[in-house]
PDB file of C-alpha atoms in Angstrom:
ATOM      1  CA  UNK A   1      -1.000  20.530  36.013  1.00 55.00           C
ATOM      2  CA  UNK A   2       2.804  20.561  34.950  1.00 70.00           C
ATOM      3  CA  UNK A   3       3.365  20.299  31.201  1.00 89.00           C
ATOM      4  CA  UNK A   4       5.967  17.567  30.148  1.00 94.00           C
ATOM      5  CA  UNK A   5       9.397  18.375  32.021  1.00 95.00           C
ATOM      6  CA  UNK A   6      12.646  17.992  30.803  1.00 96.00           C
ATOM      7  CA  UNK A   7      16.221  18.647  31.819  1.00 96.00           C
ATOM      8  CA  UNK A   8      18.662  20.036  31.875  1.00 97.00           C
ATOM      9  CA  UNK A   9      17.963  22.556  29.093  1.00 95.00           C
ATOM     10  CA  UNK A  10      21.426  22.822  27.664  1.00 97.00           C
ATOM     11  CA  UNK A  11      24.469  20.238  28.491  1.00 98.00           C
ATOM     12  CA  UNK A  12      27.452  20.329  27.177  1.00 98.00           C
ATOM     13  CA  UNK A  13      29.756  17.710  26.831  1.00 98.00           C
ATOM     14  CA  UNK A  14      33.109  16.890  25.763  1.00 97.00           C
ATOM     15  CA  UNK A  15      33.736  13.580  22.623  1.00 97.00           C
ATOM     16  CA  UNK A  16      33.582  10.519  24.855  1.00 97.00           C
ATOM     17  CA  UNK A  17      31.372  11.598  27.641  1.00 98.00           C
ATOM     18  CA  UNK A  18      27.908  10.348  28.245  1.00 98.00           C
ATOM     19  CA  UNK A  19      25.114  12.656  28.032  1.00 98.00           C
ATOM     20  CA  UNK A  20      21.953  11.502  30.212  1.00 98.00           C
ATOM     21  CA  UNK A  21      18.593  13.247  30.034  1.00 98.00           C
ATOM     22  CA  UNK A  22      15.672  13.500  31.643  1.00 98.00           C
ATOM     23  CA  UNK A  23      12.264  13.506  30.937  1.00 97.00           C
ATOM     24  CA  UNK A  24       9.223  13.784  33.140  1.00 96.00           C
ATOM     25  CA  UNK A  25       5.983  13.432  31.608  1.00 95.00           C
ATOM     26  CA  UNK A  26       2.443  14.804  32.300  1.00 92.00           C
ATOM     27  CA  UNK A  27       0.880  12.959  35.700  1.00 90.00           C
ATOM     28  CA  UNK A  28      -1.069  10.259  34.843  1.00 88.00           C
ATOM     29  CA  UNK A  29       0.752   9.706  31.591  1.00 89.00           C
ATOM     30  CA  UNK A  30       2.509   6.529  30.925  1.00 89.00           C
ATOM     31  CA  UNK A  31       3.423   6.891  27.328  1.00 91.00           C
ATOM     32  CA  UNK A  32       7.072   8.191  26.135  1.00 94.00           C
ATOM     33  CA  UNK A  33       8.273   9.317  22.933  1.00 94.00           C
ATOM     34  CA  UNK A  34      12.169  10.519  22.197  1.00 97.00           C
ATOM     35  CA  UNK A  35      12.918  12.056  19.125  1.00 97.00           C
ATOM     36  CA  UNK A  36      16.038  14.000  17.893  1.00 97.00           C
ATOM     37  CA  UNK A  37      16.535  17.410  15.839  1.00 94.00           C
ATOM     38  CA  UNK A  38      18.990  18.151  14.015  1.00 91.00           C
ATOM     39  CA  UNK A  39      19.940  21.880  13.372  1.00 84.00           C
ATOM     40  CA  UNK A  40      17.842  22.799  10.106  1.00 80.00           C
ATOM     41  CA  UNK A  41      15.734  19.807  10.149  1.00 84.00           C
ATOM     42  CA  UNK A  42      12.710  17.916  11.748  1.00 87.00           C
ATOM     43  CA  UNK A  43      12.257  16.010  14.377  1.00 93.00           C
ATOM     44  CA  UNK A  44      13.213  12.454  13.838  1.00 94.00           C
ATOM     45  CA  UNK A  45      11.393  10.023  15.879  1.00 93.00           C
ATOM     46  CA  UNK A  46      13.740   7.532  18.331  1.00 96.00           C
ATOM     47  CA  UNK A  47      11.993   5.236  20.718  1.00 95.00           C
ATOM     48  CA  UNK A  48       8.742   4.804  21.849  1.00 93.00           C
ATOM     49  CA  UNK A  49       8.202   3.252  25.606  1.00 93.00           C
ATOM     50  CA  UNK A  50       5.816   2.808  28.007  1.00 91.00           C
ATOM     51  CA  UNK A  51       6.093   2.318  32.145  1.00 89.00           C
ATOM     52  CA  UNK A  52       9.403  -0.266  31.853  1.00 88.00           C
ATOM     53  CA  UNK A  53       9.165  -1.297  28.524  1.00 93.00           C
ATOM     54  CA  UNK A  54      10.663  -0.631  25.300  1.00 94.00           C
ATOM     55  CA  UNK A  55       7.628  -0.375  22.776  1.00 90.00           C
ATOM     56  CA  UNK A  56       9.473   0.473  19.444  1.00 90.00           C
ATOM     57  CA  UNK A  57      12.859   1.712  19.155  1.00 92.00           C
ATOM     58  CA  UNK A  58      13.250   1.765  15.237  1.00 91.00           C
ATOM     59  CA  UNK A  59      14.481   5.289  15.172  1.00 92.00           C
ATOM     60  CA  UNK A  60      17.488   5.238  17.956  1.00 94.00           C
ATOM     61  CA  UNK A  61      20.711   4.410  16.545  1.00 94.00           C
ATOM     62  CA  UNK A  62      21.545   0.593  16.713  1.00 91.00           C
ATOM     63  CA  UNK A  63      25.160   1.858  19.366  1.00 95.00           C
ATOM     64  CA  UNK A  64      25.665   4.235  22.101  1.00 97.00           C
ATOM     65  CA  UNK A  65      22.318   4.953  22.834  1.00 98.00           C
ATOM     66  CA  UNK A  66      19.753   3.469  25.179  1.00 97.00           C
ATOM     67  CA  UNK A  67      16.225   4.277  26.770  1.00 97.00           C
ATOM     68  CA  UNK A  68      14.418   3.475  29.704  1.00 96.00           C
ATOM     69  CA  UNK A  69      11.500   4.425  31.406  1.00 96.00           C
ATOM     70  CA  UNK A  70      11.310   3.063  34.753  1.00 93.00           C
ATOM     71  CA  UNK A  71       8.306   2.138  37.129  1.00 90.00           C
ATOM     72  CA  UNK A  72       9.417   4.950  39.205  1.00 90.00           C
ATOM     73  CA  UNK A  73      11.012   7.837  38.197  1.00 92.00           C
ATOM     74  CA  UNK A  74      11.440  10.157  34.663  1.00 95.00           C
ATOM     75  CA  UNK A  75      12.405   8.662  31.289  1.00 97.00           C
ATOM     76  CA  UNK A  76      15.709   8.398  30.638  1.00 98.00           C
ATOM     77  CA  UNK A  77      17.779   8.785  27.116  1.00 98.00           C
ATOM     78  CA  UNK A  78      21.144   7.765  27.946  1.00 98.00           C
ATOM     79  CA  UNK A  79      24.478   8.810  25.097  1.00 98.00           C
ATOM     80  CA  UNK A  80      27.445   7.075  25.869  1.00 98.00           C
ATOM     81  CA  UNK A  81      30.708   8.114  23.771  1.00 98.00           C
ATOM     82  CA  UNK A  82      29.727  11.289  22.737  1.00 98.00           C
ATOM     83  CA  UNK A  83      30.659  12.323  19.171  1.00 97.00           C
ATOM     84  CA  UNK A  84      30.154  16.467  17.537  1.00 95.00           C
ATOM     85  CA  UNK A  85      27.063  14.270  15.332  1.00 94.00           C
ATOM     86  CA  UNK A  86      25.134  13.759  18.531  1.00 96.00           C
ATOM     87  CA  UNK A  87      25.060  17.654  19.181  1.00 96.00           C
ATOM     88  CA  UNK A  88      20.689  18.183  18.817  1.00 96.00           C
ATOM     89  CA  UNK A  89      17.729  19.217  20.536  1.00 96.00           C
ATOM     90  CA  UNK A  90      16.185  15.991  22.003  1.00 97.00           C
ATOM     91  CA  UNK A  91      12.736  16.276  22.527  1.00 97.00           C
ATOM     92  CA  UNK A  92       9.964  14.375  24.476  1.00 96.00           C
ATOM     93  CA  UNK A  93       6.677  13.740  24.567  1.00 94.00           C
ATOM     94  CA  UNK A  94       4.143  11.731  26.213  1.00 92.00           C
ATOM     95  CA  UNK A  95       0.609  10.692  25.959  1.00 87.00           C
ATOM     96  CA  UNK A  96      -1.725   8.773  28.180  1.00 83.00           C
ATOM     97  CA  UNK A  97      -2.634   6.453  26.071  1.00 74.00           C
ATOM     98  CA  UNK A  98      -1.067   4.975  22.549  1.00 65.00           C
ATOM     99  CA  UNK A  99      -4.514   5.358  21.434  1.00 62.00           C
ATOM    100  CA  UNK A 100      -4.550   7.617  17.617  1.00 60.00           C
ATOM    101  CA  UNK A 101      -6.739   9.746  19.820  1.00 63.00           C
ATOM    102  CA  UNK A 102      -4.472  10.302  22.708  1.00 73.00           C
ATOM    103  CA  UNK A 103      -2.867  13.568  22.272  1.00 78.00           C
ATOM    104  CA  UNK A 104       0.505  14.083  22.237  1.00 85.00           C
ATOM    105  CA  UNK A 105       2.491  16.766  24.704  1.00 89.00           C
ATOM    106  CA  UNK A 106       6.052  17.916  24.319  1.00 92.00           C
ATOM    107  CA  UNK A 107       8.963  19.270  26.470  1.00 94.00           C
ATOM    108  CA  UNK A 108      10.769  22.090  25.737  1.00 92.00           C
ATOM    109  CA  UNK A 109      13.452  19.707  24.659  1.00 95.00           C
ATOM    110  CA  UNK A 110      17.116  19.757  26.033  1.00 97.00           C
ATOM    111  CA  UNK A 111      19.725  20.641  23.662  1.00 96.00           C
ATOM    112  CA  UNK A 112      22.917  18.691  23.600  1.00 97.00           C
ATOM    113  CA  UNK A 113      26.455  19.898  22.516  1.00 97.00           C
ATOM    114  CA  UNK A 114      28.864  18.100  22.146  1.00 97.00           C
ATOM    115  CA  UNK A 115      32.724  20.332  22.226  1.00 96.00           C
TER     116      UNK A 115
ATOM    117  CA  UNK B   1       7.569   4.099   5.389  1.00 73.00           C
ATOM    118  CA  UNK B   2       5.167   6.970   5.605  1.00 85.00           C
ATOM    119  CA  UNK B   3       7.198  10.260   4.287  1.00 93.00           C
ATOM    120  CA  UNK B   4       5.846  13.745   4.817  1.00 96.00           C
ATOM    121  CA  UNK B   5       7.636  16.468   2.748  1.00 96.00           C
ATOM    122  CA  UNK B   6       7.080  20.310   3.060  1.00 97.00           C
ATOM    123  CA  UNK B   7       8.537  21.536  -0.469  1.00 95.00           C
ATOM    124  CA  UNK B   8       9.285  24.970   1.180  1.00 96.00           C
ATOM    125  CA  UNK B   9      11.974  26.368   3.731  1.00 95.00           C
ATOM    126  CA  UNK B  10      11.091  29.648   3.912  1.00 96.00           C
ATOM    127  CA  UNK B  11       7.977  31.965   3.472  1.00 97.00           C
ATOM    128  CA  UNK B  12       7.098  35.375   4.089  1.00 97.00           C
ATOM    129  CA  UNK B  13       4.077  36.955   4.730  1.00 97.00           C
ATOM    130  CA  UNK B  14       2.481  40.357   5.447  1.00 97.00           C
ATOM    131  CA  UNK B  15       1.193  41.457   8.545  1.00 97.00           C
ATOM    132  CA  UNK B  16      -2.342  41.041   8.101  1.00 97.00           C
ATOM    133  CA  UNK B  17      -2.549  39.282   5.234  1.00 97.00           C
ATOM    134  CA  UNK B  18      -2.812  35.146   3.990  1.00 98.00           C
ATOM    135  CA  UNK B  19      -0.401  32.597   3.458  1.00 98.00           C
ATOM    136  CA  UNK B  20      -0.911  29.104   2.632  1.00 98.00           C
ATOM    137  CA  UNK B  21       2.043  27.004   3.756  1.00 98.00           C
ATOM    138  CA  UNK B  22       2.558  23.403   1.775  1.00 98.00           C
ATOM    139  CA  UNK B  23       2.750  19.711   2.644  1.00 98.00           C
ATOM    140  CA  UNK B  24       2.558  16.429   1.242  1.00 98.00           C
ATOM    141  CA  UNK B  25       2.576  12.790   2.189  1.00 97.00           C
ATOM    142  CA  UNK B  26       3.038   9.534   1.034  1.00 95.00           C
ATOM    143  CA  UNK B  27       1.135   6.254   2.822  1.00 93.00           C
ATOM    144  CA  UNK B  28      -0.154   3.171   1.992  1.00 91.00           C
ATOM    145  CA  UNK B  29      -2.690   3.828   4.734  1.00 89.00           C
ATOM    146  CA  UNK B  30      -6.323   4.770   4.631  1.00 87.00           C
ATOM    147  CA  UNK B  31      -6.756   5.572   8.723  1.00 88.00           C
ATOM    148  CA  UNK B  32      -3.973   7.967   9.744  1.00 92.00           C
ATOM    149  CA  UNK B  33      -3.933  11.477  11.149  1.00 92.00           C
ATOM    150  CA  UNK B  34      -2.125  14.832  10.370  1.00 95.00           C
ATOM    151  CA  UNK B  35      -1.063  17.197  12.104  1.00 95.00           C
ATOM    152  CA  UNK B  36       0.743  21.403  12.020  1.00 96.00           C
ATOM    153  CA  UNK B  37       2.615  22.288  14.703  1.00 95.00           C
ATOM    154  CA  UNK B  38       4.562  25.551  15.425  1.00 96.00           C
ATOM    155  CA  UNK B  39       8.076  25.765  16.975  1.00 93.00           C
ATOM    156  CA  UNK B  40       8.871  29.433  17.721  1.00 93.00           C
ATOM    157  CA  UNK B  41      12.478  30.464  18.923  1.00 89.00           C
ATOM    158  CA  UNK B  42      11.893  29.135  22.077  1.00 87.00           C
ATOM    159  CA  UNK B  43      11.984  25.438  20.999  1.00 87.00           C
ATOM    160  CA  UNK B  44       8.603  24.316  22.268  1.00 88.00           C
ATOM    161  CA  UNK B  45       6.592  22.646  20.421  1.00 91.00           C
ATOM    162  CA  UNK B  46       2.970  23.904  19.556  1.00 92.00           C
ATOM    163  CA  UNK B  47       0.068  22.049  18.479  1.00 92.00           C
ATOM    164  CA  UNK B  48      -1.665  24.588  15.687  1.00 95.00           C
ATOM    165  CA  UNK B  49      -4.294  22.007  13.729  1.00 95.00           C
ATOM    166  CA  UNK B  50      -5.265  18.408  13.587  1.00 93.00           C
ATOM    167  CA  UNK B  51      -7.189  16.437  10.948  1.00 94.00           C
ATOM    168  CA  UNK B  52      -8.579  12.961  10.924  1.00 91.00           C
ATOM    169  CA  UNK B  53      -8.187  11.119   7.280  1.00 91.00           C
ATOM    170  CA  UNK B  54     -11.578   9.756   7.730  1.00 90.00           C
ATOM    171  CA  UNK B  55     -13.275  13.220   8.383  1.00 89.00           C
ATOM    172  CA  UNK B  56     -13.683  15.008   4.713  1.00 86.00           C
ATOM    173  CA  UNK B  57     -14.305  18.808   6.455  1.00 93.00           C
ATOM    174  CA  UNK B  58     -11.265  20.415   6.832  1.00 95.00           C
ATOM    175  CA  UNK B  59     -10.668  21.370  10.128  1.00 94.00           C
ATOM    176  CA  UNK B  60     -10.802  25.032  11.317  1.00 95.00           C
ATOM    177  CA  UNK B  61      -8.679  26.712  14.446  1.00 94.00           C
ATOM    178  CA  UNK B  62      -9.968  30.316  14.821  1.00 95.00           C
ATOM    179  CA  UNK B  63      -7.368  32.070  12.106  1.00 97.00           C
ATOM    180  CA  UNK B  64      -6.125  28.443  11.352  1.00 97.00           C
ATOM    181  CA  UNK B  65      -7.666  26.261   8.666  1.00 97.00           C
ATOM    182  CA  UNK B  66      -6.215  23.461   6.544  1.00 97.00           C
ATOM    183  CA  UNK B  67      -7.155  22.623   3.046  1.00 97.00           C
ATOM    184  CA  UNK B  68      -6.649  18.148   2.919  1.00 96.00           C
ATOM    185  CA  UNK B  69      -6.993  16.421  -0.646  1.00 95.00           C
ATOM    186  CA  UNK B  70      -7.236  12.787   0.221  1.00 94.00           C
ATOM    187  CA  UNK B  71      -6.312  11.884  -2.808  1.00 94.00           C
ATOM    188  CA  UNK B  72      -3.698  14.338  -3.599  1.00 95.00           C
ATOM    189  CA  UNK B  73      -2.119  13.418  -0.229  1.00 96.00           C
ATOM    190  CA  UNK B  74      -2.152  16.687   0.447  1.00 97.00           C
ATOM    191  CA  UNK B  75      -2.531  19.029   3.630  1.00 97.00           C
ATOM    192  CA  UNK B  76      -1.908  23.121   3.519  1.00 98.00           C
ATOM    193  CA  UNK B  77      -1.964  25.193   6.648  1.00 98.00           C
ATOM    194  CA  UNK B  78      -3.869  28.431   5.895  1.00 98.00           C
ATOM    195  CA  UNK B  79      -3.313  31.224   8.242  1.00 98.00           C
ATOM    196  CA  UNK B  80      -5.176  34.441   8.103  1.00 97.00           C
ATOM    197  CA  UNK B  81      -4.594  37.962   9.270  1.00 97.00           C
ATOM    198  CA  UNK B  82      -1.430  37.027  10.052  1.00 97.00           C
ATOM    199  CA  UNK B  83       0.095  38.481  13.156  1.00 97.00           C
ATOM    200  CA  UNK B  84       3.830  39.166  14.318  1.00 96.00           C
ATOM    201  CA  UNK B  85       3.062  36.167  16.919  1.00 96.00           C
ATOM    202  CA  UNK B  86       2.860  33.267  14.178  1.00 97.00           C
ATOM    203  CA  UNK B  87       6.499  34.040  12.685  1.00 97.00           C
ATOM    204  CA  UNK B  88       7.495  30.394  13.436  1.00 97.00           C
ATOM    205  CA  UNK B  89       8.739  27.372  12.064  1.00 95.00           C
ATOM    206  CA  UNK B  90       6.019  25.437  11.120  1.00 97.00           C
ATOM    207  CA  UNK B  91       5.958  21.383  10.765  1.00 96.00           C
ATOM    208  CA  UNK B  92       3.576  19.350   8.892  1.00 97.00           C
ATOM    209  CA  UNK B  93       3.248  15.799  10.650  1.00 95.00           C
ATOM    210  CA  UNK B  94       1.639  12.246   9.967  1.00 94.00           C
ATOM    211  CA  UNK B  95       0.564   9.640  12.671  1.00 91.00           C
ATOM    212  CA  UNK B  96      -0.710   6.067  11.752  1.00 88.00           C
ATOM    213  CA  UNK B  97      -3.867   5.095  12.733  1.00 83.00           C
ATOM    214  CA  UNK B  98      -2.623   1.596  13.029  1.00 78.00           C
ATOM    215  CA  UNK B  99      -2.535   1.021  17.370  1.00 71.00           C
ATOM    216  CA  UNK B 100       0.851  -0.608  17.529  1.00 69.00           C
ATOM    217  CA  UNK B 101       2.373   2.770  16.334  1.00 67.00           C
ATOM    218  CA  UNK B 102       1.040   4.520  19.403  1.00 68.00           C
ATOM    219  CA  UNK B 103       1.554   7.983  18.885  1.00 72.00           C
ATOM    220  CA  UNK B 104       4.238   7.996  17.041  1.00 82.00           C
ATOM    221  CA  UNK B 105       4.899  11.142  14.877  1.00 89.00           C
ATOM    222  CA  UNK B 106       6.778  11.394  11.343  1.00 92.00           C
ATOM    223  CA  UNK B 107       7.426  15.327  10.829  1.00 94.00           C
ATOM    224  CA  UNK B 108       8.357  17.046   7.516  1.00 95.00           C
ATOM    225  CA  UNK B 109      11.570  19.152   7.437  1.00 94.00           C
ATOM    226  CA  UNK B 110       9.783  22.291   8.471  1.00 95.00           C
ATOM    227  CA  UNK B 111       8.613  25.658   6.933  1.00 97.00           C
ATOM    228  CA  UNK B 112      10.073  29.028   8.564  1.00 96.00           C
ATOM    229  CA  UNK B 113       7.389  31.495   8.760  1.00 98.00           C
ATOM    230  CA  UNK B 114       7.978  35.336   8.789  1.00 97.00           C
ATOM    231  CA  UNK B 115       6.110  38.154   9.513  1.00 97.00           C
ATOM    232  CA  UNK B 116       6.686  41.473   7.986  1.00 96.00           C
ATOM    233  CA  UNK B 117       5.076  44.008   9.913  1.00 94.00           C
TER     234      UNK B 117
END
């Protein structure tokens, strides 16, 4: 049973690109969590979806960035305009539930820099 | 906002030996869970310990045991014999046992563990 999956691994990307990463979580699991690390610091917690919906998105900043988690398909966490602050590891994770009891699985993470 | 601090950056330890590594939290809640998980150089992130607020024994992981003080707000990681395999950085995090939170994590800043053989 594949662990959460998420790619690519590294990308690199010049100021004003967009930056688009994937995330593929455990079968069965419909629950999807973003969050951001800085270099030194935790992980900050972004958005929070479920199969086509947008559950809470309290963390993600308010421009350039969007989420979406389709019917079909992996998660997606989309940076437009890419500015040297974005440069992090983005992780995900997903559970099956949002149940307290529903254990939560992470990628590897993909880390972003941005030249 | 629930706020989970981890007053050290580093720590050291001897092969072999015990450390005790340090975190604190601050909620208004009384149903919540916490959590330690371990993020060697390799970025992924590994589940170490869990705890349930409403369960007063401290839970226990083979080498990996946590000491939680309700009322303190408090929640150590104790690891014993420590082996080269735990140098790590280690995060202390909080989840909210309230169901429109989901599984939603808030980490602390992060401990980096070393192991001097």
């Amino acid at each position: 049973n594949a662990g959460v999956m998420q790619n690519p691994r590294h990308l690199v990307r010049r100021r004003g690109q967009e930056a688009r990463l994937r995330c593929s979580p455990m079968k069965g699991h419909s629950h999807v969590y973003w969050y951001r690390q800085l270099p030194e610091e935790g992980l900050k917690f972004m958005v929070y979806l479920q199969k086509e919906n947008i559950i809470d998105e309290s963390g993600m900043p308010k421009e350039r960035f969007s989420a979406e988690f389709p019917k079909e398909g992996p998660s997606i966490l989309r940076i437009q305009q890419v500015v040297r602050g974005d440069s992090a590891a983005y992780f995900c994770a997903s559970s099956l539930g949002g149940a307290q009891n529903s254990p939560l699985h992470f990628g590897n993470g993909t880390r972003l820099t941005v030249t | 906002a629930q706020t989970v601090t981890q007053s050290q950056p580093e720590m050291s330890v001897q092969e072999a030996e015990t450390v005790t590594l340090s975190c604190t939290y601050d909620t208004s809640e009384s149903d919540y869970y916490l959590f330690w998980y371990k993020q060697p150089p390799s970025r992924q992130m590994i589940l170490v310990i869990r705890q349930e607020a409403y369960k007063q024994q401290n839970a226990t992981e083979n080498r990996f045991s946590v000491n939680f003080q309700k009322a303190a707000k408090s929640f150590s990681l104790k690891i014993s014999d420590s082996q080269l395999g735990d140098a790590a950085m280690y995060f202390c995090a909080y989840r909210s046992g309230q169901e429109t939170s989901g599984s939603r994590l808030t980490f602390g800043e992060g401990t980096q563990l070393t192991v001097n053989p």
